[in-house]
Amino acid sequence: MKINGARILIESLRREGVEVIFGYPGGVVLPIYDALYDVEGIRHILVRHEQGAVHAADGYARATGCVGVCLATSGPGACNLVSGIATAHMDSIPLVAITGQVKTTALGKDSFQEADVTGIMMPIVKHNFLVKDVRDLARTVKEAFHIASTGRPGPVVIDLPTDVCSATMEFSYPEKINMPGYKPYYEGHPMQIKNAARLIKKAKQPIILAGGGVVAAGASAELTKLARLTGIPVATSLMGKGVFPEDDPLSLGMLGMHGTAYSNYAVHEADLLIVIGARFDDRVTGRLDTFAPNASVIHIDIDPAEIGKSVAVDVPIVGDARNILQTLLEEVKPMEITAWRERIDEWRRQYPLSYGCDGTDGIKPQAIIETIHRLTEGKAIITTEVGQNQMWAAQFYKASRPRQFISSGGLGTMGYGLPAAIGAQIACPDDIVFDIAGDGSIQMNIQEMATAVSNKLPIKIAILNNGYLGMVRQWQQLFYDRRYSHTDIGYTNPDFIKLAEAYGAMGIRVQTPEEVEPALQRALECTDIPCIIDFIVAREENVMPMIPAGGSIDKMMVD
Amino acid sequence: MRHTLSVLVSNHPGVLTRVSGLFARRGFNIESLSVNSTENPDTSRMTIVVEGDVAALEQIRKQIHKLVEVIKVYDHTEESVVERELALIKVSVETRNRNEIMQITDIFRGKIVDVSDKAFVVEITGSEDKINAIEQLFRPFGIKEIVRTGKIVLARGSKNTE
């Protein structure tokens, strides 16, 4: 039986195991929406803005490890996906985005709602396709999912002209993939693994630095084994948060610009860095020529292009972190590095993550995060917006497992947290999902409250409301002589309680430290609608410690 | 240092944009580029000349290799290769220097492919240096126009270019 391209698309998605699509309809995707009208086994979540769709698909992917799928119409719909696709690309998140396109005969003619989506997306995708013939469609979907989910994961865009969706043919789903230019490496080179083991054996002051690649490889258990067997302390990047339990005595928490002082001192003094699935982002290294000046570097990464990109590497191992760590585990033994760990613990005592609690200037945002951590027993899924809220969440919500802390790392996309929370809550209906937000960021995708309400998602949105674009204000305070240019939004913020209620959600305002815990309790009791908790926090609280951009460890401000 | 890269790609629309876009995005200036089909109709070969230090080139090579439609990337810089460029040079001619121009063309094993009373079009193939040399020699007569292809290379001997 012949079916049309739209049905071929849906059937192909089903073959790939897709259960949820986040999307928004429009003119050229009418055939696809018609096919979705009575589809079984695939749930379509209607968002209120295409950026919400792509971030929700991204949040879904980060929470589960499965490929997230989103759907938008041509032109403006596709363009609205751009920041979300770039977000997923920077953080190596597997996504397949399907965009409608004008019919093939109208391509290149400045047709209504036409945009060169292939061209626009090219720099921010792992790969993208323009399907011009219905006979290529099923194969393209198969290739798209393969590319998105294997090797170093990433977003793939399929641009689909409307006449291809209407054309009909017999459906058959290809079984094999033939892409001569795409062959990810999975096995680490045995010789290099031996070399790595030799370096580890000689090291006196080693540190493991784990990133998002450990999450993607599902190598958290192997990493934990390696650390506990050898006794090597573990620092993580923002993307690696949760791959090693942060309450473990070997955990140094997050390193980098707003990382713990002790992790940064440890990296600075280390004689060996074992870097696993991390890419030496400038927010991690600060000034490159003073980064880990005494350390040899072992770099394990699935992407050969990351080796030596920013930092010279002594032992490169290209491959899947899980495979490599399994082999490496057979080569290493417990190490005599007690003196090193004691030195680190001394830093830990001297420079703990802390904040002043004199109670004079209102609620401390850090205390809110700690309370959320306590009340959720450290088990909630945390999404964040971007800015101070994100850094406080990263510092004070101690993660215990991978895929628990969901945040836009590389691109730093404001407006990410709420739609990502929607994706995570749909993926994990039994988990408690918190979006840690700022009063600035939350307004970038506030329209997704409607999506959360209409799907009865009990997301908790904790707005750390200081009436500022706080992180920018912090930089203005420290580096621009307190000239708060266009960062004070306090006078024009909406009433977030009324806003929540207007959407049919719950809203709670918290103005004193005593109200924090009862308000969170009430929010946690709310099980079928989202809840905004508007915490009026200390206005000029800063994120500390801080290494200024491009600075070195000795420029670290502790408070 | 200048590098000559051979990039074997799947013969899909848009692949040139992907490769050239990557160079631009990562801050590399392409000095010359030639693209055409190969012995296999499913693939094309790009020969790209680019300037950069060894570490930078290593990085761009890896980045190109990550493109799904790129099958192989090969740096010929240290290799024994046959390299050719083709140039068409329109040189001004007067009666008194006609013979001299024809002699120079002969010495360089070029061909005069178009003749008019005021100009010759000379076709010349060879290495970049050779073409630069003839261009220098023609310059005093007056070069009206010049067009050069990008460089193409093949490995010497029976070894494949990769």
XYZ file of C-alpha atoms in Angstrom:
721
model
C 0.000 0.000 0.000
C 1.278 3.426 -0.891
C 1.401 6.023 1.857
C 2.424 9.657 1.723
C 5.697 11.172 2.862
C 4.195 12.490 6.086
C 3.094 8.998 7.071
C 6.443 7.596 6.006
C 8.081 10.128 8.325
C 5.877 9.173 11.264
C 6.286 5.459 10.591
C 10.074 5.919 10.393
C 10.073 7.811 13.700
C 8.132 4.969 15.229
C 10.726 2.501 13.937
C 13.377 4.586 15.666
C 11.487 4.183 18.935
C 10.323 7.781 19.187
C 7.625 8.205 21.831
C 7.410 11.975 22.132
C 7.618 14.838 19.650
C 7.686 18.477 20.722
C 6.293 20.681 18.002
C 4.283 23.552 16.648
C 2.149 23.396 13.490
C 2.212 25.640 10.444
C 1.386 25.812 6.758
C 3.855 23.458 5.139
C 3.761 20.872 7.925
C -0.013 20.390 7.565
C 0.494 16.935 6.000
C 2.653 15.899 8.962
C 0.128 17.214 11.478
C -2.600 15.405 9.595
C -0.626 12.188 9.996
C -0.129 12.955 13.702
C -3.882 13.497 14.249
C -4.687 9.834 14.743
C -1.245 8.333 15.247
C -0.827 5.736 17.941
C 2.239 5.318 20.104
C 3.675 8.780 19.558
C 2.742 11.639 21.844
C 2.886 15.156 20.416
C 3.479 17.950 22.911
C 2.220 21.271 21.611
C 4.520 24.043 22.778
C 3.841 27.784 22.539
C 7.004 28.804 20.697
C 9.339 26.677 18.575
C 12.290 27.518 20.838
C 10.312 25.803 23.583
C 10.023 22.711 21.379
C 13.719 22.363 20.742
C 14.755 23.013 24.353
C 12.103 20.566 25.576
C 13.386 17.926 23.168
C 16.889 18.704 24.439
C 15.792 18.390 28.080
C 14.093 15.104 27.216
C 17.296 13.852 25.594
C 19.484 14.900 28.530
C 17.161 13.302 31.060
C 16.947 9.981 29.203
C 19.896 9.650 26.832
C 17.427 9.012 23.993
C 17.280 11.174 20.885
C 14.963 14.166 21.411
C 12.667 15.040 18.524
C 11.113 18.373 17.625
C 9.052 19.603 14.717
C 8.534 23.083 13.314
C 7.186 24.670 10.192
C 9.280 26.393 7.517
C 10.725 29.916 7.634
C 10.023 31.551 10.990
C 9.258 28.215 12.651
C 12.591 26.755 11.629
C 14.445 29.981 12.463
C 12.989 29.871 15.970
C 14.779 26.552 16.463
C 18.203 28.063 15.846
C 19.302 28.900 19.400
C 18.042 25.531 20.634
C 19.902 23.613 17.939
C 23.063 25.577 18.710
C 22.574 24.815 22.414
C 22.394 21.095 21.698
C 25.373 21.298 19.357
C 27.616 22.979 21.913
C 26.677 20.428 24.578
C 26.695 17.366 22.255
C 23.049 16.439 22.821
C 21.352 13.964 20.446
C 18.435 15.687 18.699
C 16.558 15.231 15.463
C 14.780 18.415 14.401
C 12.303 18.188 11.544
C 11.517 21.412 9.752
C 8.890 21.881 7.097
C 9.993 23.546 3.881
C 8.210 25.110 0.917
C 7.580 22.738 -1.954
C 10.618 21.780 -4.019
C 9.462 23.817 -7.029
C 9.198 26.945 -4.849
C 12.659 26.566 -3.294
C 14.998 29.473 -3.933
C 12.219 31.796 -5.075
C 11.710 33.791 -1.863
C 8.410 31.996 -1.391
C 6.083 32.668 1.536
C 7.684 31.420 4.769
C 10.769 30.246 2.930
C 14.165 30.401 4.604
C 17.375 28.669 3.586
C 17.240 26.398 6.595
C 19.939 24.084 5.272
C 22.295 27.048 5.036
C 21.244 28.597 8.348
C 21.657 25.380 10.298
C 24.881 24.140 8.721
C 27.349 25.637 11.230
C 25.357 24.524 14.281
C 24.465 20.915 13.502
C 26.295 17.628 13.500
C 24.695 17.097 10.108
C 21.642 18.206 8.176
C 19.566 17.041 5.244
C 17.251 18.553 2.671
C 15.010 15.782 1.365
C 13.968 16.474 -2.206
C 12.529 13.083 -3.104
C 10.133 10.975 -1.078
C 12.203 7.911 -1.997
C 15.060 9.288 0.122
C 12.923 10.035 3.161
C 12.985 6.799 5.180
C 16.733 6.376 4.615
C 17.314 9.977 5.680
C 15.421 9.482 8.937
C 17.428 6.358 9.645
C 20.707 8.138 8.958
C 19.647 11.156 11.003
C 19.001 9.091 14.131
C 22.207 7.146 13.614
C 24.298 10.294 13.291
C 22.578 12.085 16.186
C 23.031 9.240 18.648
C 26.410 7.695 17.827
C 29.988 8.898 18.205
C 29.950 12.339 19.760
C 26.195 12.968 19.830
C 24.685 16.096 18.343
C 21.715 17.661 16.613
C 20.626 16.669 13.095
C 18.099 18.676 11.097
C 15.868 17.214 8.384
C 14.384 19.896 6.143
C 11.306 18.474 4.487
C 9.502 20.195 1.596
C 5.746 19.928 1.748
C 5.372 18.217 -1.638
C 7.706 15.455 -0.421
C 5.294 14.984 2.499
C 2.359 14.656 0.105
C 4.031 12.380 -2.467
C 3.199 8.713 -2.053
C 5.142 5.467 -2.331
C 5.364 1.984 -0.830
C 6.963 2.194 2.592
C 9.912 0.097 3.545
C 12.377 0.990 6.267
C 16.039 0.409 5.411
C 17.935 -1.964 7.663
C 21.458 -0.954 6.835
C 23.288 2.297 6.811
C 25.893 3.158 4.244
C 27.788 6.318 5.051
C 31.426 5.932 4.008
C 32.382 9.262 5.610
C 30.916 8.533 9.048
C 32.665 5.964 11.212
C 33.063 6.905 14.868
C 35.872 5.222 16.817
C 34.860 3.386 19.954
C 37.866 1.336 20.997
C 40.702 3.190 22.646
C 44.168 2.338 21.381
C 45.535 -0.393 23.723
C 49.054 1.039 23.595
C 47.847 4.483 24.617
C 45.811 3.002 27.458
C 49.002 1.305 28.684
C 50.859 4.604 28.393
C 48.119 6.266 30.403
C 48.373 3.603 33.116
C 52.125 4.186 33.257
C 51.653 7.937 33.735
C 49.053 7.334 36.422
C 51.373 4.986 38.285
C 54.131 7.618 38.378
C 51.872 10.493 39.414
C 52.072 11.951 42.887
C 49.387 14.612 42.533
C 46.813 13.379 40.028
C 43.326 14.774 39.383
C 40.490 13.390 37.270
C 38.526 15.968 35.304
C 35.259 14.515 34.038
C 32.885 16.169 31.586
C 29.690 15.625 29.644
C 31.321 12.908 27.557
C 31.164 10.626 30.597
C 27.391 11.185 30.715
C 27.034 10.497 26.995
C 29.136 7.324 27.208
C 27.255 6.044 30.247
C 30.633 5.681 31.934
C 29.742 7.053 35.335
C 30.080 3.676 37.087
C 33.506 3.037 35.525
C 34.673 6.525 36.416
C 33.541 6.064 40.014
C 35.363 2.735 40.170
C 38.541 4.270 38.811
C 38.479 7.084 41.362
C 37.724 4.843 44.317
C 40.239 2.189 43.299
C 43.103 4.611 42.800
C 42.041 7.258 45.296
C 42.341 10.030 42.722
C 40.099 13.046 43.436
C 37.511 13.997 40.809
C 36.519 17.449 39.606
C 33.780 17.849 37.016
C 32.883 20.486 34.500
C 29.353 21.912 34.524
C 28.410 19.337 31.885
C 29.911 16.529 33.926
C 27.990 17.324 37.099
C 26.632 14.125 38.618
C 28.938 11.630 36.902
C 30.669 11.261 40.263
C 28.631 11.592 43.474
C 29.337 15.033 44.850
C 28.987 13.896 48.462
C 31.902 11.476 48.018
C 35.031 12.542 49.930
C 36.967 12.290 46.646
C 34.665 14.782 44.897
C 36.025 18.280 44.344
C 32.773 19.509 42.808
C 32.813 21.748 39.776
C 35.984 23.484 38.642
C 36.525 26.586 36.559
C 35.351 30.184 36.642
C 32.815 29.623 39.433
C 34.095 26.252 40.554
C 35.217 25.432 44.051
C 38.457 27.080 45.096
C 39.877 23.706 46.163
C 39.231 22.095 42.767
C 40.964 24.984 41.032
C 43.936 24.901 43.430
C 44.161 21.141 42.978
C 44.225 21.431 39.187
C 46.796 24.208 39.445
C 49.129 22.067 41.568
C 48.423 18.714 39.907
C 51.206 16.775 38.217
C 48.717 14.725 36.171
C 45.300 15.566 34.713
C 43.173 12.672 33.561
C 40.585 14.409 31.406
C 37.623 12.302 30.383
C 34.973 13.541 27.973
C 35.715 17.202 28.575
C 37.012 19.761 26.127
C 38.995 22.382 28.066
C 36.375 25.080 27.649
C 37.637 28.572 28.459
C 35.251 28.685 31.442
C 37.180 25.709 32.813
C 40.747 26.671 31.979
C 40.795 30.445 32.291
C 44.103 31.653 30.916
C 45.477 28.733 28.933
C 49.175 29.342 29.489
C 48.778 29.212 33.246
C 46.313 26.327 33.307
C 47.617 23.282 35.184
C 51.216 24.414 34.597
C 52.867 21.352 36.142
C 50.597 18.643 34.826
C 50.989 15.965 32.206
C 47.683 15.406 30.453
C 45.847 12.228 29.545
C 42.868 13.114 27.352
C 40.135 10.569 26.683
C 37.585 11.761 24.122
C 35.495 10.232 21.372
C 36.108 13.221 19.109
C 39.653 13.231 17.684
C 39.325 16.945 16.906
C 39.127 17.739 20.634
C 42.585 16.264 21.246
C 45.126 19.059 21.302
C 42.558 21.706 20.287
C 43.260 23.971 23.262
C 45.684 22.142 25.550
C 48.703 20.033 24.558
C 48.146 16.387 25.451
C 50.744 13.796 26.497
C 48.587 10.710 26.089
C 45.592 11.028 23.760
C 43.054 8.198 23.786
C 40.312 8.491 21.188
C 37.258 6.339 21.764
C 34.273 5.602 23.949
C 34.975 6.573 27.562
C 33.259 3.487 28.908
C 35.299 1.055 26.814
C 38.504 2.866 27.600
C 37.894 3.097 31.339
C 37.018 -0.590 31.482
C 40.387 -1.434 29.971
C 42.214 1.151 32.036
C 40.698 -0.264 35.232
C 42.552 -3.517 34.619
C 45.844 -1.646 34.476
C 45.710 0.513 37.603
C 46.164 -0.114 41.313
C 45.500 1.774 44.545
C 47.904 4.701 44.790
C 49.986 6.159 47.593
C 48.705 9.707 47.382
C 47.453 10.342 50.884
C 49.669 13.414 51.266
C 48.132 14.924 48.120
C 44.603 14.284 49.325
C 45.412 15.811 52.696
C 46.735 18.883 50.962
C 43.475 19.162 49.007
C 41.428 18.664 52.167
C 43.373 21.488 53.765
C 42.278 23.761 50.880
C 38.785 22.398 51.318
C 38.788 23.479 54.983
C 40.359 26.815 54.217
C 38.230 27.769 51.214
C 34.888 25.975 51.437
C 31.970 26.944 49.239
C 30.218 29.397 51.474
C 28.131 32.514 51.652
C 27.463 35.046 54.359
C 24.334 34.380 56.444
C 23.989 37.523 58.507
C 20.305 37.727 57.614
C 20.409 41.487 57.147
C 19.928 41.755 53.434
C 17.172 39.275 52.759
C 17.113 35.701 51.541
C 20.381 34.228 50.322
C 19.836 32.487 46.997
C 22.405 29.840 47.928
C 20.351 28.952 51.006
C 17.317 28.365 48.788
C 19.242 25.874 46.668
C 20.491 24.106 49.792
C 16.951 23.878 51.114
C 15.693 22.472 47.814
C 18.502 19.924 47.987
C 17.555 18.912 51.507
C 13.813 18.693 50.887
C 14.266 16.636 47.690
C 16.923 14.459 49.362
C 19.273 15.371 46.541
C 17.187 13.345 44.097
C 15.378 15.959 42.036
C 16.104 16.670 38.408
C 17.418 20.215 38.275
C 17.233 22.337 35.155
C 18.605 25.846 35.177
C 18.331 29.039 33.282
C 21.579 30.900 32.650
C 23.409 33.320 34.868
C 23.796 33.532 38.630
C 20.895 31.104 39.139
C 22.748 28.508 37.087
C 26.019 28.873 38.955
C 24.412 28.805 42.404
C 22.474 25.716 41.389
C 25.673 24.082 40.155
C 27.542 24.989 43.338
C 24.924 24.143 45.929
C 22.769 21.365 44.499
C 25.048 18.374 45.032
C 24.258 15.921 42.272
C 24.425 12.214 42.914
C 23.820 10.759 39.477
C 24.323 11.655 35.826
C 21.397 13.184 33.867
C 20.184 14.851 37.039
C 21.584 18.311 36.417
C 20.412 19.791 33.104
C 21.840 23.099 32.012
C 22.918 24.954 28.889
C 26.693 24.837 29.285
C 28.522 25.716 26.105
C 26.087 28.182 24.583
C 24.701 29.556 27.850
C 21.183 30.007 26.520
C 18.867 32.081 28.695
C 15.336 30.728 28.542
C 16.540 27.138 28.447
C 15.444 25.985 31.882
C 11.635 26.022 31.698
C 11.231 24.172 28.393
C 14.054 21.776 29.370
C 12.158 21.068 32.600
C 9.064 20.288 30.519
C 11.065 17.799 28.450
C 12.600 16.246 31.560
C 9.261 15.987 33.369
C 7.644 14.301 30.385
C 10.566 11.883 30.186
C 10.550 11.216 33.927
C 6.980 11.692 35.195
C 7.781 10.256 38.619
C 10.715 12.536 39.365
C 10.558 15.909 41.011
C 11.718 18.487 38.475
C 12.928 21.933 39.538
C 13.763 24.763 37.194
C 16.161 27.059 39.035
C 15.500 30.385 37.348
C 16.318 34.047 37.481
C 13.767 36.794 37.007
C 15.493 37.710 33.733
C 15.882 34.282 32.158
C 12.439 32.983 33.044
C 10.862 35.695 30.926
C 12.665 34.475 27.817
C 10.415 31.435 27.434
C 7.654 32.177 29.934
C 5.048 31.243 27.314
C 5.871 27.571 27.982
C 3.920 27.856 31.240
C 0.924 27.145 29.019
C 2.546 23.935 27.767
C 3.311 22.836 31.325
C -0.211 23.635 32.530
C -1.969 21.962 29.626
C 0.059 18.795 30.171
C -0.485 18.931 33.955
C 3.244 18.909 34.607
C 4.077 19.568 38.277
C 7.310 21.429 37.537
C 8.582 23.695 40.284
C 10.002 26.968 39.041
C 12.155 28.606 41.685
C 12.758 32.180 40.584
C 15.722 33.700 42.421
C 14.323 37.176 41.985
C 16.882 39.909 42.568
C 15.401 42.321 40.071
C 18.618 42.303 38.073
C 20.143 40.523 35.159
C 22.316 39.350 37.978
C 25.390 37.880 36.358
C 25.842 40.831 34.039
C 25.283 43.149 36.992
C 27.971 41.244 38.915
C 30.451 41.855 36.076
C 29.416 45.507 35.916
C 30.047 45.779 39.641
C 33.451 44.124 39.459
C 34.809 45.286 36.121
C 32.740 48.306 35.040
C 32.815 50.429 38.183
C 29.239 49.584 39.235
C 27.762 51.203 36.175
C 24.616 49.060 36.033
C 23.789 49.742 32.433
C 20.420 48.196 31.504
C 20.561 45.389 34.026
C 18.071 46.667 36.608
C 14.747 45.083 35.648
C 13.255 45.049 39.134
C 10.847 47.920 38.595
C 9.345 46.473 35.467
C 9.181 42.790 36.340
C 5.692 41.377 36.205
C 3.956 40.070 39.295
C 5.076 36.448 38.934
C 2.287 35.201 41.201
C -0.421 36.765 39.067
C 1.426 35.537 36.003
C 1.425 31.959 37.313
C -2.253 32.226 38.123
C -3.056 33.694 34.725
C -1.631 30.556 33.155
C -3.576 28.359 35.566
C -0.496 27.489 37.618
C 0.201 28.016 41.286
C 2.218 30.995 42.499
C 3.879 31.540 45.891
C 5.825 34.622 46.925
C 8.605 34.312 49.490
C 10.044 37.426 51.109
C 11.731 36.273 54.300
C 14.147 33.436 55.094
C 11.550 31.830 57.395
C 9.098 31.438 54.524
C 11.498 29.522 52.273
C 10.966 26.035 53.584
C 7.157 26.142 54.023
C 6.814 27.564 50.504
C 8.935 24.763 49.040
C 6.878 22.224 51.002
C 3.711 23.630 49.457
C 5.252 23.534 46.015
C 6.259 19.913 46.501
C 2.699 19.025 47.405
C 1.509 20.410 44.117
C 1.253 17.385 41.822
C -0.799 18.310 38.781
C 0.087 21.879 37.918
C 3.326 23.787 37.734
C 4.238 26.050 40.603
C 6.193 29.280 40.459
C 7.909 30.248 43.683
C 9.014 33.855 43.521
C 11.893 34.204 45.983
C 12.733 37.851 46.613
C 16.451 37.422 47.292
C 19.384 39.582 48.412
C 19.708 41.936 45.476
C 23.443 42.292 45.077
C 24.584 38.834 46.095
C 27.509 37.665 43.951
C 28.546 34.249 42.707
C 31.830 33.395 44.400
C 34.499 32.179 44.027
C 35.234 33.700 40.666
C 38.155 33.603 38.275
C 37.697 36.570 35.928
C 37.423 35.688 32.248
C 40.846 34.870 30.823
C 42.396 35.037 34.290
C 44.510 32.500 36.104
C 44.051 30.782 39.457
C 46.040 33.421 41.337
C 43.432 35.978 40.221
C 40.655 33.989 41.887
C 38.327 36.071 44.058
C 37.084 34.080 47.010
C 34.621 36.588 48.449
C 53.550 27.191 6.033
C 51.414 26.312 3.027
C 49.610 23.005 2.941
C 47.923 21.181 0.123
C 44.985 19.086 1.253
C 43.123 16.481 -0.752
C 39.588 16.063 0.506
C 37.575 13.185 -0.874
C 33.855 13.842 -0.416
C 30.528 12.253 -1.211
C 29.116 13.844 -4.323
C 26.170 15.553 -2.612
C 24.784 19.034 -3.171
C 26.017 21.484 -0.571
C 29.173 19.635 0.382
C 31.380 22.429 -0.977
C 29.544 24.898 1.269
C 30.084 22.636 4.261
C 33.821 22.378 3.683
C 34.438 26.012 2.742
C 32.147 27.209 5.545
C 34.170 25.217 8.041
C 37.405 26.860 6.880
C 35.873 30.309 7.213
C 34.335 29.561 10.610
C 37.582 28.282 12.062
C 39.495 31.269 10.719
C 41.347 29.756 7.780
C 41.745 31.509 4.482
C 41.582 29.208 1.468
C 44.284 30.241 -1.024
C 43.102 28.031 -3.812
C 40.448 25.435 -4.307
C 39.567 23.085 -7.099
C 36.716 20.610 -7.110
C 35.700 17.973 -9.559
C 34.401 14.460 -9.891
C 36.777 11.507 -9.621
C 37.015 8.056 -11.178
C 34.060 7.178 -8.955
C 30.846 9.077 -9.830
C 29.750 8.998 -6.161
C 32.714 11.036 -4.981
C 34.386 14.351 -5.691
C 37.870 15.484 -4.848
C 38.672 18.911 -3.498
C 42.238 20.123 -3.595
C 42.662 22.931 -1.122
C 45.721 25.081 -0.552
C 45.753 26.729 2.827
C 48.266 28.587 4.980
C 48.788 27.708 8.635
C 51.143 26.221 11.205
C 51.251 22.475 11.732
C 49.068 22.436 14.845
C 46.421 24.645 13.267
C 46.377 22.489 10.153
C 46.045 19.353 12.234
C 42.982 20.906 13.871
C 41.315 21.953 10.613
C 42.045 18.546 9.119
C 40.313 16.818 12.023
C 37.390 19.209 11.860
C 36.933 18.565 8.137
C 37.150 14.871 8.728
C 34.233 15.112 11.141
C 31.918 16.257 8.359
C 29.673 13.337 7.584
C 30.113 13.707 3.834
C 33.904 13.803 3.976
C 35.413 10.396 3.312
C 39.126 11.164 3.505
C 41.395 14.089 4.190
C 45.028 13.977 3.237
C 47.800 16.509 3.701
C 50.279 16.329 0.810
C 52.699 18.878 2.128
C 55.503 16.424 2.919
C 54.693 14.108 0.031
C 56.103 13.538 -3.395
C 53.289 14.632 -5.671
C 52.600 15.802 -9.187
C 51.017 19.205 -8.909
C 49.528 21.320 -11.660
C 47.733 24.548 -12.176
C 46.337 25.906 -15.407
C 46.396 29.581 -16.294
C 45.046 31.594 -19.224
C 46.947 34.848 -19.646
C 45.824 37.616 -21.972
C 48.983 39.536 -22.791
C 49.203 42.772 -24.820
C 51.024 42.381 -28.095
C 52.666 44.855 -30.410
C 54.430 44.075 -33.664
C 57.867 44.620 -32.149
C 57.423 42.161 -29.253
C 55.328 39.500 -30.948
C 58.253 37.133 -31.418
C 59.589 37.576 -27.927
C 56.208 36.640 -26.441
C 55.997 33.578 -28.694
C 59.503 32.533 -27.618
C 58.700 32.844 -23.922
C 55.529 30.823 -24.468
C 57.596 28.137 -26.215
C 60.195 27.990 -23.468
C 57.433 27.395 -20.916
C 55.768 24.847 -23.204
C 52.675 27.008 -23.300
C 50.221 27.429 -26.149
C 48.866 30.495 -27.808
C 45.173 29.712 -28.015
C 43.776 33.004 -29.252
C 45.377 35.611 -31.452
C 44.281 39.135 -32.282
C 46.215 42.183 -33.402
C 46.478 43.612 -29.866
C 46.602 40.495 -27.646
C 47.401 36.803 -27.303
C 45.731 34.400 -24.931
C 48.418 32.034 -23.641
C 47.510 28.727 -22.029
C 50.052 27.449 -19.562
C 50.071 24.490 -17.188
C 52.539 23.574 -14.505
C 53.456 24.129 -10.927
C 52.535 27.325 -9.214
C 56.134 28.578 -9.479
C 56.232 28.052 -13.185
C 53.051 29.991 -13.699
C 54.289 32.751 -11.420
C 57.492 32.874 -13.482
C 55.795 33.315 -16.841
C 53.468 35.852 -15.358
C 56.530 37.853 -14.247
C 58.041 37.653 -17.721
C 54.827 38.780 -19.394
C 54.235 41.639 -17.009
C 56.471 44.168 -18.859
C 54.416 43.629 -22.048
C 51.213 44.306 -20.170
C 48.917 41.595 -18.833
C 45.324 42.520 -19.650
C 43.716 39.642 -17.756
C 44.734 36.464 -16.050
C 42.711 33.512 -14.804
C 44.158 30.595 -12.836
C 42.642 27.370 -11.660
C 43.294 26.060 -8.196
C 46.067 23.585 -7.743
C 45.411 19.881 -8.324
C 47.702 17.114 -7.115
C 48.157 13.364 -7.394
C 50.630 11.216 -5.468
C 53.579 9.983 -7.535
C 54.057 6.286 -8.274
C 51.414 3.599 -7.932
C 50.356 4.773 -4.476
C 46.869 6.263 -4.285
C 46.428 9.921 -3.464
C 44.075 8.833 -0.610
